Short mmCIF file of C-alpha atoms in Angstrom, two decimals:
data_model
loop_
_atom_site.label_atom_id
_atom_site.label_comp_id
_atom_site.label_asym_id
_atom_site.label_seq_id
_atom_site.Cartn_x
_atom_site.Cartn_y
_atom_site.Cartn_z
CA UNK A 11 26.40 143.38 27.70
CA UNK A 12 27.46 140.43 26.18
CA UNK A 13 24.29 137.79 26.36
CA UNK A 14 24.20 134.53 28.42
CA UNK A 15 23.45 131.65 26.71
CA UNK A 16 22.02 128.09 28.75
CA UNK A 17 22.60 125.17 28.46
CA UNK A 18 26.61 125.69 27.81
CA UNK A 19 26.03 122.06 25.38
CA UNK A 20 23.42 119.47 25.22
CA UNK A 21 23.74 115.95 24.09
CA UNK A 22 20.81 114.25 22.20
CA UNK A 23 20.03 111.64 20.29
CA UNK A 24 18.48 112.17 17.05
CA UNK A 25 14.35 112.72 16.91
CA UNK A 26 14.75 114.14 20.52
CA UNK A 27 13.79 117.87 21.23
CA UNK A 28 16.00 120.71 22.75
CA UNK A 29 15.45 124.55 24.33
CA UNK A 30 18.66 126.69 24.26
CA UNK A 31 18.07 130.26 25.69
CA UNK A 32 19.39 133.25 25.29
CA UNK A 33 19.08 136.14 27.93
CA UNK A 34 20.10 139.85 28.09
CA UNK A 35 20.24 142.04 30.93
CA UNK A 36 19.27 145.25 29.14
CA UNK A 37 16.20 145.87 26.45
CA UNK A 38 16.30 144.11 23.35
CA UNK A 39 15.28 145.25 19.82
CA UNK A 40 16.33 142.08 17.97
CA UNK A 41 17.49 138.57 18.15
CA UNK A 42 19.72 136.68 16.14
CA UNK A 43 20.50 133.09 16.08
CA UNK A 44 23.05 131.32 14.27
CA UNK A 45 24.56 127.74 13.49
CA UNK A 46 28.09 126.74 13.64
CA UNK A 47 29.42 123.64 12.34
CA UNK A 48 33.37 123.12 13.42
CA UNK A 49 35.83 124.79 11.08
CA UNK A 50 32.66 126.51 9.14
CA UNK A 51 31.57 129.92 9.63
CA UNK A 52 28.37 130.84 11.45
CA UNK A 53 25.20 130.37 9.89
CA UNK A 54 21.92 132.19 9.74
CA UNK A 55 18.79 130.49 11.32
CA UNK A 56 16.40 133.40 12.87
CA UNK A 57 15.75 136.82 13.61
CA UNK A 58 13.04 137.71 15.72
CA UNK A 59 12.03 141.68 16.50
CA UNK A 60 10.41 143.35 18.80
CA UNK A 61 6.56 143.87 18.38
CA UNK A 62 6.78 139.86 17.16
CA UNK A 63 8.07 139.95 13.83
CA UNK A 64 10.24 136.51 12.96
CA UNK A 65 12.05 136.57 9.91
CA UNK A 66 13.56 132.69 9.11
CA UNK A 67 13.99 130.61 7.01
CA UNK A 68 14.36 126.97 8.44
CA UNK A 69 12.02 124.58 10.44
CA UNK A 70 13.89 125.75 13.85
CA UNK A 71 11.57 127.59 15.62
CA UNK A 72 12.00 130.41 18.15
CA UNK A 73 10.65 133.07 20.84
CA UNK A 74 11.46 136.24 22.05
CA UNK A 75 10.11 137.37 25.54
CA UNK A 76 10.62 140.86 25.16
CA UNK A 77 9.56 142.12 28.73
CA UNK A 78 11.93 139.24 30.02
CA UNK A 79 14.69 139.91 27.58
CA UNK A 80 14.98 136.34 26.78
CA UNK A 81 14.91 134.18 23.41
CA UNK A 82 14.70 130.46 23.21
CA UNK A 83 15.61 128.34 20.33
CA UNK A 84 13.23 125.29 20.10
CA UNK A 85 15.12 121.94 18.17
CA UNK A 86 12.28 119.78 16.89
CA UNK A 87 12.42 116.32 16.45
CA UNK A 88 16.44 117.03 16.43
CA UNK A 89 18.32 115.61 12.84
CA UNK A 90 22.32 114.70 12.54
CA UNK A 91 22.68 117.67 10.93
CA UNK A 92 21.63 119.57 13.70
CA UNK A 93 24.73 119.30 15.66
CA UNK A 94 26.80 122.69 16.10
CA UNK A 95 27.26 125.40 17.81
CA UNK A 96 24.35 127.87 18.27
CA UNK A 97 24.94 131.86 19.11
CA UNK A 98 22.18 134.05 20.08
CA UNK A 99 23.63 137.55 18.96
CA UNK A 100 21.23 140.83 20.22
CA UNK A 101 20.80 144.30 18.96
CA UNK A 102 19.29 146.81 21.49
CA UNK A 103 18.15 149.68 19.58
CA UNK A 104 16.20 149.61 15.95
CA UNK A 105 19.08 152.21 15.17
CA UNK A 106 22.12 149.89 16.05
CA UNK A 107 22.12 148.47 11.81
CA UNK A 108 22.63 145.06 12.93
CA UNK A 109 25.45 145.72 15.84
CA UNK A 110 25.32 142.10 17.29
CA UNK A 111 26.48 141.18 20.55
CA UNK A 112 26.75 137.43 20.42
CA UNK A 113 26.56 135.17 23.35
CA UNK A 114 29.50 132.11 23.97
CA UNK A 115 27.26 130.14 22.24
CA UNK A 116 25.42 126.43 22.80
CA UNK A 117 27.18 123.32 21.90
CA UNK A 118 24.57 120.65 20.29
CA UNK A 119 25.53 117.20 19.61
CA UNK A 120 22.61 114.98 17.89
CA UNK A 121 23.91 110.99 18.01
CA UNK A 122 22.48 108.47 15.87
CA UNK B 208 25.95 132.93 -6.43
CA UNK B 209 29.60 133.73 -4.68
CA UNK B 210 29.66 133.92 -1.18
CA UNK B 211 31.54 136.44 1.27
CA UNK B 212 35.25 135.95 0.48
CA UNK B 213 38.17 136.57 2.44
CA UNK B 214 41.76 136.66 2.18
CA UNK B 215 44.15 135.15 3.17
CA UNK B 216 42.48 132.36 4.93
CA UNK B 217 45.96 132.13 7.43
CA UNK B 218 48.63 134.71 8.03
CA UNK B 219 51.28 133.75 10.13
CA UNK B 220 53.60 137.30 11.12
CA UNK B 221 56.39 138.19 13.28
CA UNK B 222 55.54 140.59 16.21
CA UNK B 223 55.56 144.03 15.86
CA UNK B 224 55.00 143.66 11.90
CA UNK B 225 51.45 145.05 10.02
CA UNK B 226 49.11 143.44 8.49
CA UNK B 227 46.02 143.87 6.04
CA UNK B 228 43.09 141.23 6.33
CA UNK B 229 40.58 141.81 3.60
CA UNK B 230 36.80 141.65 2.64
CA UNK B 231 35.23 140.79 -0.23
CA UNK B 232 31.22 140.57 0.80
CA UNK B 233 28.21 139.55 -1.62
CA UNK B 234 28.20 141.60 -4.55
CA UNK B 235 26.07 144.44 -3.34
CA UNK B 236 25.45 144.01 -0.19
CA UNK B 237 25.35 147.94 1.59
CA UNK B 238 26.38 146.18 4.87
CA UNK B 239 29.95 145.33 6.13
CA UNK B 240 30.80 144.11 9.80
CA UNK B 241 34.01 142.66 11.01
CA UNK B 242 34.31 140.15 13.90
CA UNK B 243 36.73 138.35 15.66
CA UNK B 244 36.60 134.97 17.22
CA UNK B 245 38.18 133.41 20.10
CA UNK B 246 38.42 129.50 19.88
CA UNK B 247 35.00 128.65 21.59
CA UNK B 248 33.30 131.89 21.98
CA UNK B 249 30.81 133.66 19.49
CA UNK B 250 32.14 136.64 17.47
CA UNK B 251 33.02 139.73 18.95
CA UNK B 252 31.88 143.03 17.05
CA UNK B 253 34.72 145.35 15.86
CA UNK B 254 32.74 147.57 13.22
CA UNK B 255 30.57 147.89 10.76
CA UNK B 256 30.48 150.17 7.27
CA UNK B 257 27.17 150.86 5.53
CA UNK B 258 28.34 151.98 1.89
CA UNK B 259 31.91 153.25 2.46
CA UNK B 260 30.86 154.86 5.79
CA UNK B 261 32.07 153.28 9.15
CA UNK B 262 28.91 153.84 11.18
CA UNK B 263 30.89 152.73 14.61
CA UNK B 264 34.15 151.61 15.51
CA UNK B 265 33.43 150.96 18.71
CA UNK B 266 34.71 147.62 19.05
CA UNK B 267 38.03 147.84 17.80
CA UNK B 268 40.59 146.89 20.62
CA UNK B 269 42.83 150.36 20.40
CA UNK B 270 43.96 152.49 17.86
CA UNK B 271 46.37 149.81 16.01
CA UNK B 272 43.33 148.47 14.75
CA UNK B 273 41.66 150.38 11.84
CA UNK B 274 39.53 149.16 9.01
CA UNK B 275 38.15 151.29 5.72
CA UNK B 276 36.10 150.43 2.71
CA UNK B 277 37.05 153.25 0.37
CA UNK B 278 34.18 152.39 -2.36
CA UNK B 279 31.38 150.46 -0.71
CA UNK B 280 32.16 147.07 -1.77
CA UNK B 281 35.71 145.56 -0.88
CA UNK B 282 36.86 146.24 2.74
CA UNK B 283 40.48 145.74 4.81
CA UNK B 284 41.23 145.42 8.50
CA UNK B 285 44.71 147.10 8.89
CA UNK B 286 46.85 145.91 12.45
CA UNK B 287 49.62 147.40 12.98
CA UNK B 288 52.38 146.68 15.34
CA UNK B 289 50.75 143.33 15.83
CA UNK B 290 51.23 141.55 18.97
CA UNK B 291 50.59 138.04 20.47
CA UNK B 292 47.09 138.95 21.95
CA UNK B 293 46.00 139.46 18.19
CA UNK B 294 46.05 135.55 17.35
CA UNK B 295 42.25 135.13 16.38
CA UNK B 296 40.36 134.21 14.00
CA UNK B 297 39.07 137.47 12.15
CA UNK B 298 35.92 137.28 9.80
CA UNK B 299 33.83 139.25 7.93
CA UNK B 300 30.06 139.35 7.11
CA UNK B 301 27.95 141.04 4.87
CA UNK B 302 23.97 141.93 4.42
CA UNK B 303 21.65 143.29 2.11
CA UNK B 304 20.38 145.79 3.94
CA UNK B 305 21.18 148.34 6.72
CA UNK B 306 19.49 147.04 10.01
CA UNK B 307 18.03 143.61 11.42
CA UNK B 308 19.14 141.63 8.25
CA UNK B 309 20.67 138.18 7.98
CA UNK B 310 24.27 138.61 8.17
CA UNK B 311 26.39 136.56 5.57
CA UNK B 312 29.54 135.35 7.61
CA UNK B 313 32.95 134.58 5.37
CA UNK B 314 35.79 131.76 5.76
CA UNK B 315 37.78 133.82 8.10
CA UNK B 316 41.47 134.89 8.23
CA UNK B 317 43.79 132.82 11.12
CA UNK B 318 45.79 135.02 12.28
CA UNK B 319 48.87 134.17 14.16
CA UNK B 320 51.16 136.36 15.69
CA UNK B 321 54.32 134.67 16.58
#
């Protein structure tokens, strides 16, 4: 149940652009994404529900494709302090009260 | 404002000993999950407490795993009998509501079980 997250990392250098997906092989009713800078705990970025709604609060966009059962994470003219880990975590049912299952997770490096 | 806190940040124990990990989340925040971490993987769910109720438990490992929050606000992880497959990194998050909220992810504990 656990989602599968592609690319595994991704090297870019900075003002470049990035897609990191995030698919599930059962319904979805929500998708998470978080940041993860080494040694730091994970970080909020996005939540996007079914029926559309996105609830953010940063200039990372995403998608969620819910008859696919796929998210994507789009990195915009990518900054330094981009680089990190991402996780996709997904709920399945509007009564699961934020019961994440995260995926392994997307390692980003942004060089100079 | 303060953060999710948690404590300790490393706890190094002797097999077959028990320990507490504990929770302090965002002052009222009604949500409460606890994950663990494997070096390089995303968190895996153990449970979650809305108020002082454990709404599922599902994740914990086995039945040396057990977690309360007696009051709604402060919450421990109990392990007992601890073995070597418990190393981890165990952390806490909190949100502000119950349901597709931002989740508020704290320091962690290290655990090692030597």
């Amino acid at each position: 149940q656990q989602p599968v997250q592609s690319p595994q990392a991704v090297i870019l250098r900075e003002g470049e652009d990035a897609v990191i997906n995030c698919s599930s092989s059962k319904a979805l009713y929500s998708v998470h994404w978080y940041r993860q800078k080494h040694g730091e705990a994970p970080v909020f970025l996005m939540i996007l529900l079914k029926g559309g709604e996105q609830k953010g609060h940063d200039k990372i966009s995403a998608s969620f494709n819910e008859k696919k059962q796929q998210s994507s994470l789009y990195l915009t003219a990518s900054q330094l302090s981009y680089s990190g880990t991402y996780f996709c975590g997904t709920e399945q049912r509007s009564d699961s009260w934020g019961k994440l299952q995260f995926g392994a997770g997307t390692q980003v490096v942004v060089t100079p | 404002g303060a953060g999710v806190s948690q404590s300790p940040r490393y706890k190094v124990t002797k097999r077959g000993q028990d320990v507490a990990l504990r929770c302090d989340p965002i002052s009222g925040h009604v949500s409460l999950y606890w994950y663990r971490q494997a070096l390089g993987q995303g968190p895996e769910f153990l449970t979650y407490f809305n108020y002082e109720a454990q709404q599922d438990k599902s994740g914990l490992p086995n039945d040396r795993f057990s977690a309360e929050r007696p009051e709604g606000s402060i919450s421990t992880l109990t392990i007992q009998r601890t073995e070597q497959r418990d190393s981890a990194m165990y952390r806490c998050a909190s949100s502000d509501g119950q349901g597709s909220y931002e989740q508020y992810f704290g320091p962690g504990t290290r655990l090692t079980v030597t």
